[in-house]
Structure formats: structure tokens, C-alpha cells
PDB file of C-alpha atoms in Angstrom:
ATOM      1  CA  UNK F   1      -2.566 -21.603 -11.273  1.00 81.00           C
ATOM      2  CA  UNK F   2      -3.949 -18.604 -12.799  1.00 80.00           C
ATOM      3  CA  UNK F   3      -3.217 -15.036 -11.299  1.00 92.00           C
ATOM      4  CA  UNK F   4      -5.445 -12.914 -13.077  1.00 97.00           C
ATOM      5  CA  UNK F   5      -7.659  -9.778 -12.505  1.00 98.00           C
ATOM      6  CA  UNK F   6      -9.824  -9.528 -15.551  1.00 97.00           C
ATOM      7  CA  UNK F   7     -12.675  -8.154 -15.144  1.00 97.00           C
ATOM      8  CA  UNK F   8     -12.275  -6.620 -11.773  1.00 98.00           C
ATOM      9  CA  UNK F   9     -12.007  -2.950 -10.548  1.00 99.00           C
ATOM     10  CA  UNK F  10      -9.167  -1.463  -8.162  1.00 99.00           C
ATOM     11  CA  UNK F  11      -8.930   1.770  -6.522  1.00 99.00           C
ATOM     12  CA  UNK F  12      -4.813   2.538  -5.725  1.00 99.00           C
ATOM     13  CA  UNK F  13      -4.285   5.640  -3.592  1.00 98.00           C
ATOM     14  CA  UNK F  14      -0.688   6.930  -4.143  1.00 96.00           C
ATOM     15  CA  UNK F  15      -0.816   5.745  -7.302  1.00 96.00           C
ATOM     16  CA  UNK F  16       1.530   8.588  -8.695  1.00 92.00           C
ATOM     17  CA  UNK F  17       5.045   7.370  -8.559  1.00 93.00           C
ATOM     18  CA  UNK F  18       7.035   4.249  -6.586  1.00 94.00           C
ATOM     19  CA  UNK F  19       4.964   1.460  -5.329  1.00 97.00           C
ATOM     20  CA  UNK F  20       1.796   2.577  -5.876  1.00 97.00           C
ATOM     21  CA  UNK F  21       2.531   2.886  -9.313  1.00 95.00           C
ATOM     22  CA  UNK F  22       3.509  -0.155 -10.178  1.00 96.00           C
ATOM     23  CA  UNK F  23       0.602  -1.568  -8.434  1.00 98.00           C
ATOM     24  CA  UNK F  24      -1.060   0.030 -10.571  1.00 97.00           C
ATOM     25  CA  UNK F  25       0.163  -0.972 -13.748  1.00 96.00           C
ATOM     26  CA  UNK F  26       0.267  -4.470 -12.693  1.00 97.00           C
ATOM     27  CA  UNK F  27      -3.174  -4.578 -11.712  1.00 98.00           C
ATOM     28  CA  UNK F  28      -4.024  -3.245 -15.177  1.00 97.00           C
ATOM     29  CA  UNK F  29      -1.677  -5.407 -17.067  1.00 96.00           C
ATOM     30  CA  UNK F  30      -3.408  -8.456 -15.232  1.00 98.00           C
ATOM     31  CA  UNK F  31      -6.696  -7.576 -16.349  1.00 98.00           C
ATOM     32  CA  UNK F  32      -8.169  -4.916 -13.975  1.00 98.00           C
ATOM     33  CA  UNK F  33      -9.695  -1.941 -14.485  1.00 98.00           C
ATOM     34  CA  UNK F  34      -7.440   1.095 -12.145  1.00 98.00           C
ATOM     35  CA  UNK F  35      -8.628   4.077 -10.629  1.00 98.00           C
ATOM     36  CA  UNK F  36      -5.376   5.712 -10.055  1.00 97.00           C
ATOM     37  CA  UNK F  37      -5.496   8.006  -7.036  1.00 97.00           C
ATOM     38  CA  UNK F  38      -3.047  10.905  -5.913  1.00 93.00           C
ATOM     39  CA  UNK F  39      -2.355  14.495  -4.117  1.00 90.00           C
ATOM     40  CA  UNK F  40      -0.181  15.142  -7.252  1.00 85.00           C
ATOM     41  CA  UNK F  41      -1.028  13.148 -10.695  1.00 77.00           C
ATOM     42  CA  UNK F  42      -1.180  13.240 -13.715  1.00 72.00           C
ATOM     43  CA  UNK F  43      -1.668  11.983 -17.249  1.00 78.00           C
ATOM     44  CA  UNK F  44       2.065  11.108 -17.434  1.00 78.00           C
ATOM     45  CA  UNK F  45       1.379   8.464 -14.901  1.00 76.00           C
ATOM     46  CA  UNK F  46      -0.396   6.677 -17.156  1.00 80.00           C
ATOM     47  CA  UNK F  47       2.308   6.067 -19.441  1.00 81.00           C
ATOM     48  CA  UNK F  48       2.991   2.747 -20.418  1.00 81.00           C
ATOM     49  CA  UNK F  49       0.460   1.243 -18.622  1.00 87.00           C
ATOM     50  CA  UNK F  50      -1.032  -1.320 -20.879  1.00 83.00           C
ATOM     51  CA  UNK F  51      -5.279  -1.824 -19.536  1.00 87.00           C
ATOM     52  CA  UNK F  52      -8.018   0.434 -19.046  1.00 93.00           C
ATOM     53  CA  UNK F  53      -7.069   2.942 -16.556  1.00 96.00           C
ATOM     54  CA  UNK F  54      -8.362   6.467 -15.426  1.00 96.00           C
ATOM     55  CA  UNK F  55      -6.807   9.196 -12.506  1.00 95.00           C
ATOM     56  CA  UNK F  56      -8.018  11.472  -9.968  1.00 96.00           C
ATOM     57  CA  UNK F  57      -6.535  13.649  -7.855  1.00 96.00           C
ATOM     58  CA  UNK F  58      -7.260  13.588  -4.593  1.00 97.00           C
ATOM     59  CA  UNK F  59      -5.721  14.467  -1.079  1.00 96.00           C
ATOM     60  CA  UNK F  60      -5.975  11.804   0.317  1.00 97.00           C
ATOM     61  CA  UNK F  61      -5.779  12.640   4.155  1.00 95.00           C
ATOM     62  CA  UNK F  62      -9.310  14.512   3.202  1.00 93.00           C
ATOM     63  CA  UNK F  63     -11.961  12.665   4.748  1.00 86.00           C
ATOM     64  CA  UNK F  64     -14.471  14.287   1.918  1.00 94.00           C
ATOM     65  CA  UNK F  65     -12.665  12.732  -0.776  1.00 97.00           C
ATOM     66  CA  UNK F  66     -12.892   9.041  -0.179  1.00 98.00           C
ATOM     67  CA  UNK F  67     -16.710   8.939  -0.664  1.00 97.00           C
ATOM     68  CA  UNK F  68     -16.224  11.095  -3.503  1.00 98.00           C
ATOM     69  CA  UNK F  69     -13.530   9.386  -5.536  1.00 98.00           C
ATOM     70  CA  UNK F  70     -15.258   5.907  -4.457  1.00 98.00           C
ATOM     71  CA  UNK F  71     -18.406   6.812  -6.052  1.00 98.00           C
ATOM     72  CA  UNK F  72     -16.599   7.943  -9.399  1.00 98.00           C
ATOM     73  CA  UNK F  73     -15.255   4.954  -9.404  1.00 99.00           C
ATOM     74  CA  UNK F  74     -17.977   2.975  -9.444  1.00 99.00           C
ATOM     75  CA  UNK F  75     -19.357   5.376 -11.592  1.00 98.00           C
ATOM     76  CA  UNK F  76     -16.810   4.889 -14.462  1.00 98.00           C
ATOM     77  CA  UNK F  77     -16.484   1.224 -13.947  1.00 98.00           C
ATOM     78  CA  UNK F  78     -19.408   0.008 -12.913  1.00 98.00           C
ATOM     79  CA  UNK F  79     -18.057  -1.306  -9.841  1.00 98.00           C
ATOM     80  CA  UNK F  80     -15.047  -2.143  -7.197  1.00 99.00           C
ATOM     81  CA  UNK F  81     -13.712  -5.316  -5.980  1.00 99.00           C
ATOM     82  CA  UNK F  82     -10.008  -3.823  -4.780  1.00 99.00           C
ATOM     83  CA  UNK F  83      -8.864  -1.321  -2.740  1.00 99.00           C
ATOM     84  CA  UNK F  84      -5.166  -0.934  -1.910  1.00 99.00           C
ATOM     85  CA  UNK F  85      -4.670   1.821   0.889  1.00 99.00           C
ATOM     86  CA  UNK F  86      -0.936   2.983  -0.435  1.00 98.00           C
ATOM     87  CA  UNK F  87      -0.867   6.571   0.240  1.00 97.00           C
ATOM     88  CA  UNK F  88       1.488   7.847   2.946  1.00 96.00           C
ATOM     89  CA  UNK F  89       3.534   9.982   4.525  1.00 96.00           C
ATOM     90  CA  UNK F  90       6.392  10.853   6.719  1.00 94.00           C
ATOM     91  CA  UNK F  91       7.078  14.301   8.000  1.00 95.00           C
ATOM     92  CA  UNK F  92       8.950  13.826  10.850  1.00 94.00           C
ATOM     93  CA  UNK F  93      12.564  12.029  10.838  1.00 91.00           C
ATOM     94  CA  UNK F  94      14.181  12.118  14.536  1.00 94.00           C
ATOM     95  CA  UNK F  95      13.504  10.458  18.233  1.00 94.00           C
ATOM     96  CA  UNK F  96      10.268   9.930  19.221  1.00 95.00           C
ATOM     97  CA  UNK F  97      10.172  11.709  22.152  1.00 95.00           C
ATOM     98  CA  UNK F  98      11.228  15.009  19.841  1.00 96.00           C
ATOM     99  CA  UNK F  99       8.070  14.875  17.374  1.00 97.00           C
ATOM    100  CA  UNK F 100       5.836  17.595  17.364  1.00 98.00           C
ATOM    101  CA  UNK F 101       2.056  17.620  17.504  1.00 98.00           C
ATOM    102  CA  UNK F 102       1.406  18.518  14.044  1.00 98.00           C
ATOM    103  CA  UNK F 103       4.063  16.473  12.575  1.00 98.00           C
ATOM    104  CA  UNK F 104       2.218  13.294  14.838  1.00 98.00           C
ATOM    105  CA  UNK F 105      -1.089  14.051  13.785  1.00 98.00           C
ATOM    106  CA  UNK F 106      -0.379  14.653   9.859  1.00 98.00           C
ATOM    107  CA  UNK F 107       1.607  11.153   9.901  1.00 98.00           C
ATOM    108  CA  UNK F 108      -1.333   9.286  11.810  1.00 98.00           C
ATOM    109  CA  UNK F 109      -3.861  11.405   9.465  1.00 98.00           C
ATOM    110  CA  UNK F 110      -2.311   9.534   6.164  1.00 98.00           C
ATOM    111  CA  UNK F 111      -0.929   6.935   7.483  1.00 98.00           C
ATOM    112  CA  UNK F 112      -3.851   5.026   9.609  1.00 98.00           C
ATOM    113  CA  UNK F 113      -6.969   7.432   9.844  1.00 98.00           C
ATOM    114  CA  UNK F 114      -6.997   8.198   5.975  1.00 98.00           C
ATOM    115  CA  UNK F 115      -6.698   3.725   5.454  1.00 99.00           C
ATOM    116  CA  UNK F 116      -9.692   3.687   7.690  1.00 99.00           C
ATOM    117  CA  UNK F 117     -11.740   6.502   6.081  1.00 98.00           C
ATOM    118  CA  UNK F 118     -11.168   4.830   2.522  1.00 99.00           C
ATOM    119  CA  UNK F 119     -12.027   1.117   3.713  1.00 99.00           C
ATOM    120  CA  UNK F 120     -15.599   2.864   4.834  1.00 98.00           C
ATOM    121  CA  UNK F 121     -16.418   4.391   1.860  1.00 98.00           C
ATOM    122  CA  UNK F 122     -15.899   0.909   0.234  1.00 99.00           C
ATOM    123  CA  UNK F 123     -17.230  -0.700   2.454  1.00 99.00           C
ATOM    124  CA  UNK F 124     -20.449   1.107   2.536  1.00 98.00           C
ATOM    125  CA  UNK F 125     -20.372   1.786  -1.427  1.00 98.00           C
ATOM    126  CA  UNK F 126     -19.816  -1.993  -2.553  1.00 98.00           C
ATOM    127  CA  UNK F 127     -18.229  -3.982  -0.071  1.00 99.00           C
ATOM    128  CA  UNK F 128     -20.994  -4.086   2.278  1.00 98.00           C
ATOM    129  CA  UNK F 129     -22.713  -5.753  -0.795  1.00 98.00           C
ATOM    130  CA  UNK F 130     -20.603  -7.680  -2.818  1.00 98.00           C
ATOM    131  CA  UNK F 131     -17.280  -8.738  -0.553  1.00 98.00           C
ATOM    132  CA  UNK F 132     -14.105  -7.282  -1.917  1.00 99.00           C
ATOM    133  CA  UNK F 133     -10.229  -7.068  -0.990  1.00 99.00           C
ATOM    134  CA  UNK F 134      -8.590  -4.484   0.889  1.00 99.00           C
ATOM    135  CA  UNK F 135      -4.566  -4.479   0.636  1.00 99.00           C
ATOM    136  CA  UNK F 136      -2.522  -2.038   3.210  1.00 99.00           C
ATOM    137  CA  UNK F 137       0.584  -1.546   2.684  1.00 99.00           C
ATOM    138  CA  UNK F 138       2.457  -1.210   5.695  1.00 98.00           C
ATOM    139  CA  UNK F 139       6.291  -1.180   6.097  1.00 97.00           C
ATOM    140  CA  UNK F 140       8.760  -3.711   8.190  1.00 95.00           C
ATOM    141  CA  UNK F 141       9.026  -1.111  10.810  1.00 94.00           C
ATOM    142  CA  UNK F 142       6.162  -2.127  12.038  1.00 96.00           C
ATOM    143  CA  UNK F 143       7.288  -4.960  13.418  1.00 95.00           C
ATOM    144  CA  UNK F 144      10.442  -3.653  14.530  1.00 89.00           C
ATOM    145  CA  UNK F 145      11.797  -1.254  16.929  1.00 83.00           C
ATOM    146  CA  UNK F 146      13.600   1.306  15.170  1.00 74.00           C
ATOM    147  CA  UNK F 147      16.985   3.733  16.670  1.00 73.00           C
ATOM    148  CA  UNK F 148      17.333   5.881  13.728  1.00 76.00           C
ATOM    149  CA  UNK F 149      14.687   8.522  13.362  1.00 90.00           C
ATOM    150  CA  UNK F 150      11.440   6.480  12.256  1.00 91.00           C
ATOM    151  CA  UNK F 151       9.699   5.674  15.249  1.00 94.00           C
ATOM    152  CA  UNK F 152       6.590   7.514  14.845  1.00 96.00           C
ATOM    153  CA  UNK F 153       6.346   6.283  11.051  1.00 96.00           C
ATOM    154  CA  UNK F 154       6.880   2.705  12.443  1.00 96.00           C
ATOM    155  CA  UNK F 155       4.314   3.379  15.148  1.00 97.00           C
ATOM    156  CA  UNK F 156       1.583   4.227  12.196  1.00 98.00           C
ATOM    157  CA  UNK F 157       2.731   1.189  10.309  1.00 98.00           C
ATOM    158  CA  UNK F 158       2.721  -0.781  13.642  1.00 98.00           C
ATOM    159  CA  UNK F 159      -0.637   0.121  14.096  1.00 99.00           C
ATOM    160  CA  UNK F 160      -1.973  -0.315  10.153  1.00 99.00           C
ATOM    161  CA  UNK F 161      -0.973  -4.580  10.483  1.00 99.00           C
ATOM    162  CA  UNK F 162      -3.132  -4.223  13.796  1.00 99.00           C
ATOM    163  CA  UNK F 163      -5.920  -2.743  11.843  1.00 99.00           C
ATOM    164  CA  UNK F 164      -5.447  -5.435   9.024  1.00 99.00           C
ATOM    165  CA  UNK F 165      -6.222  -8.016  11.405  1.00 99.00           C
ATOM    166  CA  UNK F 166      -8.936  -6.539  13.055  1.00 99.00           C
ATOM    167  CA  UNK F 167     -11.088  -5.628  10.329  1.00 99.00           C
ATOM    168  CA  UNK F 168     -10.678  -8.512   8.503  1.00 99.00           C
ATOM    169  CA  UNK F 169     -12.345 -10.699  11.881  1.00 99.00           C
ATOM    170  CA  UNK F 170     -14.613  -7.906  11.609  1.00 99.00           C
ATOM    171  CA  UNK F 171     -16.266  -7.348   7.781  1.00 99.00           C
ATOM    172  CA  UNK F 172     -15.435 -11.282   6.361  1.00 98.00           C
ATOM    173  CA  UNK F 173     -16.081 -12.507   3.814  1.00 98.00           C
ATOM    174  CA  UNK F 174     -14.438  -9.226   2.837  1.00 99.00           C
ATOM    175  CA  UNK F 175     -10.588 -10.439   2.344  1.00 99.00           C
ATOM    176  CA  UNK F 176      -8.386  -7.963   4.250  1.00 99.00           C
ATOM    177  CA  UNK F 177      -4.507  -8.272   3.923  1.00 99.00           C
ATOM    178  CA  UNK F 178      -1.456  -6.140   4.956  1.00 99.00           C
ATOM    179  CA  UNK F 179       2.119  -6.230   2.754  1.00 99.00           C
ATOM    180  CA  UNK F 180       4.858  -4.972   4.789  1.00 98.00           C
ATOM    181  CA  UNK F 181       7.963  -4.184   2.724  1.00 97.00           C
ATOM    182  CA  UNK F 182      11.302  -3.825   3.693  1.00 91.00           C
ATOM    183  CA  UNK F 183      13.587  -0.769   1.655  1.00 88.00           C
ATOM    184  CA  UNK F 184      12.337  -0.445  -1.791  1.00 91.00           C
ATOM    185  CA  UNK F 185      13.690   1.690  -4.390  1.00 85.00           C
ATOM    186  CA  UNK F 186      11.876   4.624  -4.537  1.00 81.00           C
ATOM    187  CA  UNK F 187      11.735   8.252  -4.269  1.00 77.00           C
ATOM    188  CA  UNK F 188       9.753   8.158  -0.925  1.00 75.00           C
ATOM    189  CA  UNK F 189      12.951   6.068   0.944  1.00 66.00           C
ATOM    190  CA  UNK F 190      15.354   8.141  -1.610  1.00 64.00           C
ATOM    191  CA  UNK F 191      17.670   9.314   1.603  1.00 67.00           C
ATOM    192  CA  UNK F 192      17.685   5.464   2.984  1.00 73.00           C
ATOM    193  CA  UNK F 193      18.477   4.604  -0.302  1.00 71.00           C
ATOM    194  CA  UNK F 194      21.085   7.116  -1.678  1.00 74.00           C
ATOM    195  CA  UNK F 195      22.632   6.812   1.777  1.00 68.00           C
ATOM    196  CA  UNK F 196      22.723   3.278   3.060  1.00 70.00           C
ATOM    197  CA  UNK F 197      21.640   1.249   0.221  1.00 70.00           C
ATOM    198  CA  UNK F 198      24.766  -0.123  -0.837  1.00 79.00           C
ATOM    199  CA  UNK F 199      25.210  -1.495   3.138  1.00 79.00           C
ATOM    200  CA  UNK F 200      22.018  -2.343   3.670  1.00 79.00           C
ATOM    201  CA  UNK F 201      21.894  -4.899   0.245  1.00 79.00           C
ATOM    202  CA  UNK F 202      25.285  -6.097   0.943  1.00 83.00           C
ATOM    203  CA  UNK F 203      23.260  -7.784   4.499  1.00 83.00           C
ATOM    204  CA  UNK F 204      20.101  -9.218   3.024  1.00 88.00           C
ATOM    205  CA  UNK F 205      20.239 -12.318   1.996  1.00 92.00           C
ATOM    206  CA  UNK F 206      19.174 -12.143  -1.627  1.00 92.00           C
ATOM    207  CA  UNK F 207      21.609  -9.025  -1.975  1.00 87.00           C
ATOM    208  CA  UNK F 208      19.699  -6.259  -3.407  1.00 88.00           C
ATOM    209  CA  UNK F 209      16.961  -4.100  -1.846  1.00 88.00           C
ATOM    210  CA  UNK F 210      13.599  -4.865  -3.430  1.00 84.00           C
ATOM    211  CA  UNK F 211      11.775  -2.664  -6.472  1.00 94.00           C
ATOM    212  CA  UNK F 212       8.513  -1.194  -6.426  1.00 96.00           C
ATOM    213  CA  UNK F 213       7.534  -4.534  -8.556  1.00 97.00           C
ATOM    214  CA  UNK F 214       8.211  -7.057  -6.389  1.00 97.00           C
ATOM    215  CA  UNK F 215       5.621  -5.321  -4.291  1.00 98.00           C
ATOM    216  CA  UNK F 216       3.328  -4.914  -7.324  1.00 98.00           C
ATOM    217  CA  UNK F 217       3.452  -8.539  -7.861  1.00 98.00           C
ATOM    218  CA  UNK F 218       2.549  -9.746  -4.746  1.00 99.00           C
ATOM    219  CA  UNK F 219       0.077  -7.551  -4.309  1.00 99.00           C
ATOM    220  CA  UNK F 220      -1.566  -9.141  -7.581  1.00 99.00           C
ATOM    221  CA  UNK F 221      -1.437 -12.290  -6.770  1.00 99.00           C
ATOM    222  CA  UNK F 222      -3.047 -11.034  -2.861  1.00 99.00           C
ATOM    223  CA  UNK F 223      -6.085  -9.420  -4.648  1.00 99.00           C
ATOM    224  CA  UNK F 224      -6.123 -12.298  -7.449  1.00 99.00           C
ATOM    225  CA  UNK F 225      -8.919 -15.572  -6.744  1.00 97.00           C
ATOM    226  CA  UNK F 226      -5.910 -17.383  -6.259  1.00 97.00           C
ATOM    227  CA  UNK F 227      -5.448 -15.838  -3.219  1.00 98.00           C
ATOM    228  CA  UNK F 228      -9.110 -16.276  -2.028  1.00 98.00           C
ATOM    229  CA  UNK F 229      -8.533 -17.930   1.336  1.00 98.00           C
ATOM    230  CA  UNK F 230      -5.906 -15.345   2.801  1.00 99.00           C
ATOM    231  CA  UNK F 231      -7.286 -13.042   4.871  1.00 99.00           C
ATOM    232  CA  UNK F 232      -6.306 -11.277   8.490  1.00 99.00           C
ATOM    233  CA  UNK F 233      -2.445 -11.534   7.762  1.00 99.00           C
ATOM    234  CA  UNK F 234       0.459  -9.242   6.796  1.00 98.00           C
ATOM    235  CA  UNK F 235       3.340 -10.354   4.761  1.00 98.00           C
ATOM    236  CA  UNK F 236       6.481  -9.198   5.150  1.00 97.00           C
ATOM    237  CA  UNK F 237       8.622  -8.995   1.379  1.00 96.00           C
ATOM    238  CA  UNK F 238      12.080  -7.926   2.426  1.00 93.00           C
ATOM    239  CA  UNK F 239      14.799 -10.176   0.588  1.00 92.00           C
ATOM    240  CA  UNK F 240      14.600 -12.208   3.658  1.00 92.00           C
ATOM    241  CA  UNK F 241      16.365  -8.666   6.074  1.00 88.00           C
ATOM    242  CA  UNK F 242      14.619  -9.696   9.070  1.00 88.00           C
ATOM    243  CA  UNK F 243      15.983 -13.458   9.172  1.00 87.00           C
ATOM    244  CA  UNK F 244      19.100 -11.641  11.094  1.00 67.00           C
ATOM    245  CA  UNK F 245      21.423 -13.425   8.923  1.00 47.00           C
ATOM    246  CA  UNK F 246      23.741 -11.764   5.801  1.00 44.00           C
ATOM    247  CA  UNK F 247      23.459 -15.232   4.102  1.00 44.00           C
ATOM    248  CA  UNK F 248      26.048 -17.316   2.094  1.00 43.00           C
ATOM    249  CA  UNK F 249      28.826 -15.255   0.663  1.00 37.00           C
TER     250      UNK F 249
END
């Protein structure tokens, strides 16, 4: 089995830093041309990325800029075959019932509404055409209940698998698939990390949390022809956390 993207286009929004990086570079190192999309990049990110790759700014929670940075790409490239909705956010830390309005709707802006805006612009730009793959990355808090502070980020991420599913009964053959990690080293969980990550590892199963490359690499092979009958379902890449067991010692 071959996993490779030669030839094909992506579009990565929060492609700066952490996971959406190193989708990024693995795309490119498997082939695909990258459209590298962030709030706050820049020609640093493309250090040591080995494949033709090109960056654009971009808020992403702007629903002007998704057209926009769509059409570039295709501009650039010639085309787009991959889109992986990255980008988000999360403002608010505390109990639900504490969160205020602006702190609900900037979460739900980035984290769901800003997925949806970006699908439609593919959609309607190349999709609609010539069936491509969509990849949201959601989080394993979306399929748990959470008592420490991330409920309304769960309840965005909760709601992202939902929209996985439905679109992809929806816009087929389009492939649409959701990858819901569990703690990743990165600077967006940094205070999960610095704080608890040590405790947390110690109870996974494989006994370490996971890098922004295991993500990278399953979202590869997701968006890869290998993968070309997967569609409608989110998987879960967590060093095996939510089996409820700590494993052999």
C-alpha cells in the first residue's frame, strides 16, 4: 500500500504552529502541494518543509476570507482536492454555566461556524465539481463529558464530529472525515501539558501523550487514495486514553 499525495492540492487552516503544522509538512513531504493558512504566519513556518508550499494569512473566523484564500489557492495551484479545517480556539476555561456571551460565540465562531464557512467555499469552488476530502479536526472532548473547565470547547468539538457525519451523507462522493485527538504536545494545550502531562501519560496505555505527528500522519493517510472508502466517521488517536484502562505496568 501506497500513501501518497503527489500531485494533489491541500488547504490547512492553522497551519502556523502545533498540529496544523505538521499537517502541513506531511502533506508536502508526501507529495502535495500546501496552502498554509493562519491569523499569525509567516515565512518561518515554512522552514524545513521539504515540497512546494505557499502561506496566507488569514483570520480565519472571517467569513470574507474563505472564498478569498480558496480562490488563491486554486489560483496558484491550479486546483484543490484537500481541505483540513484545523483552526481553533478556546477563550473561555471554567464551568459552563459561567461562560459569557462573547466568549460562547467567538469559540462557536472558530470552532464550528468558521469549519462550515470554509467547506462552502470548497465546495462551491471545486468540490461541487471534482469530489475532494474534507478533514476536521475535532478533539476527544467531544465525546466526553468534561468537569474541569472545557465544556463549551467540548460542546464545539461535540458538535464538529456531528457535522462530519452529516455532511458527508450530504455532498458524497465528497469524502468527509473527523480526527479527534486526545492531549497532544503543543502550545495550544501548553497548560494541560506543563501541568498534568506527566499524570496524564503515566494512565494511557502506550505511556506518552501523542505529538503533533501522529496526527499529521493519520491525517495523510485519511486524505491519501488509500483511504478512498472512509467517509462519515471520526477517529479518535489518543494512545488508547479512552479504553479506561492504565494498561500493563
Amino acid at each position: 500500500m501506497e500513501v501518497s499525495l503527489k500531485g494533489k492540492v491541500a488547504l490547512v487552516t492553522g497551519a502556523s504552529r502545533g498540529i496544523g503544522l505538521a499537517i502541513a509538512k506531511t502533506f508536502a513531504e508526501s507529495g502535495a502541494s500546501v496552502m498554509m493558512v493562519s491569523r499569525k504566519i509567516d515565512e518561518s513556518a515554512m522552514e524545513g518543509i521539504d515540497g512546494e508550499v505557499a502561506i496566507r494569512p488569514a483570520n480565519v473566523g472571517d467569513p470574507t476570507a474563505a472564498a478569498d484564500v480558496v480562490r488563491e489557492t486554486i489560483e496558484k495551484f491550479g486546483r484543490l482536492d484537500i481541505l483540513v479545517n484545523n483552526a481553533a480556539t478556546n477563550p473561555y476555561y471554567g464551568p459552563t454555566m459561567g461562560v459569557d456571551e462573547s466568549r460562547y460565540d467567538k469559540t462557536f465562531q472558530i470552532n464550528l461556524k468558521a469549519p462550515l464557512q470554509w467547506t462552502q467555499a470548497a465546495y462551491e469552488a471545486s468540490f461541487k465539481k471534482s469530489p475532494g476530502v474534507i478533514i476536521n479536526i475535532a478533539s476527544v472532548g467531544g465525546l466526553r463529558t468534561d468537569g474541569g473547565g472545557l465544556g463549551i470547547y467540548n460542546l464545539t468539538k461535540a458538535a464538529l464530529i456531528h457535522f462530519t457525519r452529516q455532511l458527508a451523507s450530504e455532498i458524497g462522493p465528497n469524502r468527509v472525515i473527523g480526527i479527534a485527538p486526545g492531549l497532544v504536545k503543543t502550545d495550544f494545550a501548553g497548560f494541560l501539558v506543563e501541568n498534568f502531562g506527566d499524570k496524564i501519560a503515566a494512565t494511557v496505555p502506550l505511556k506518552r501523550l501523542g505529538e503533533p505527528e501522529d496526527i499529521a500522519n493519520l491525517a495523510t493517510f485519511l486524505a491519501s487514495d488509500a483511504a478512498s472508502w472512509i467517509t462519515g466517521e471520526t477517529y479518535v488517536i489518543d494512545g488508547g486514553a479512552g479504553l479506561g484502562t492504565s494498561g500493563a505496568s
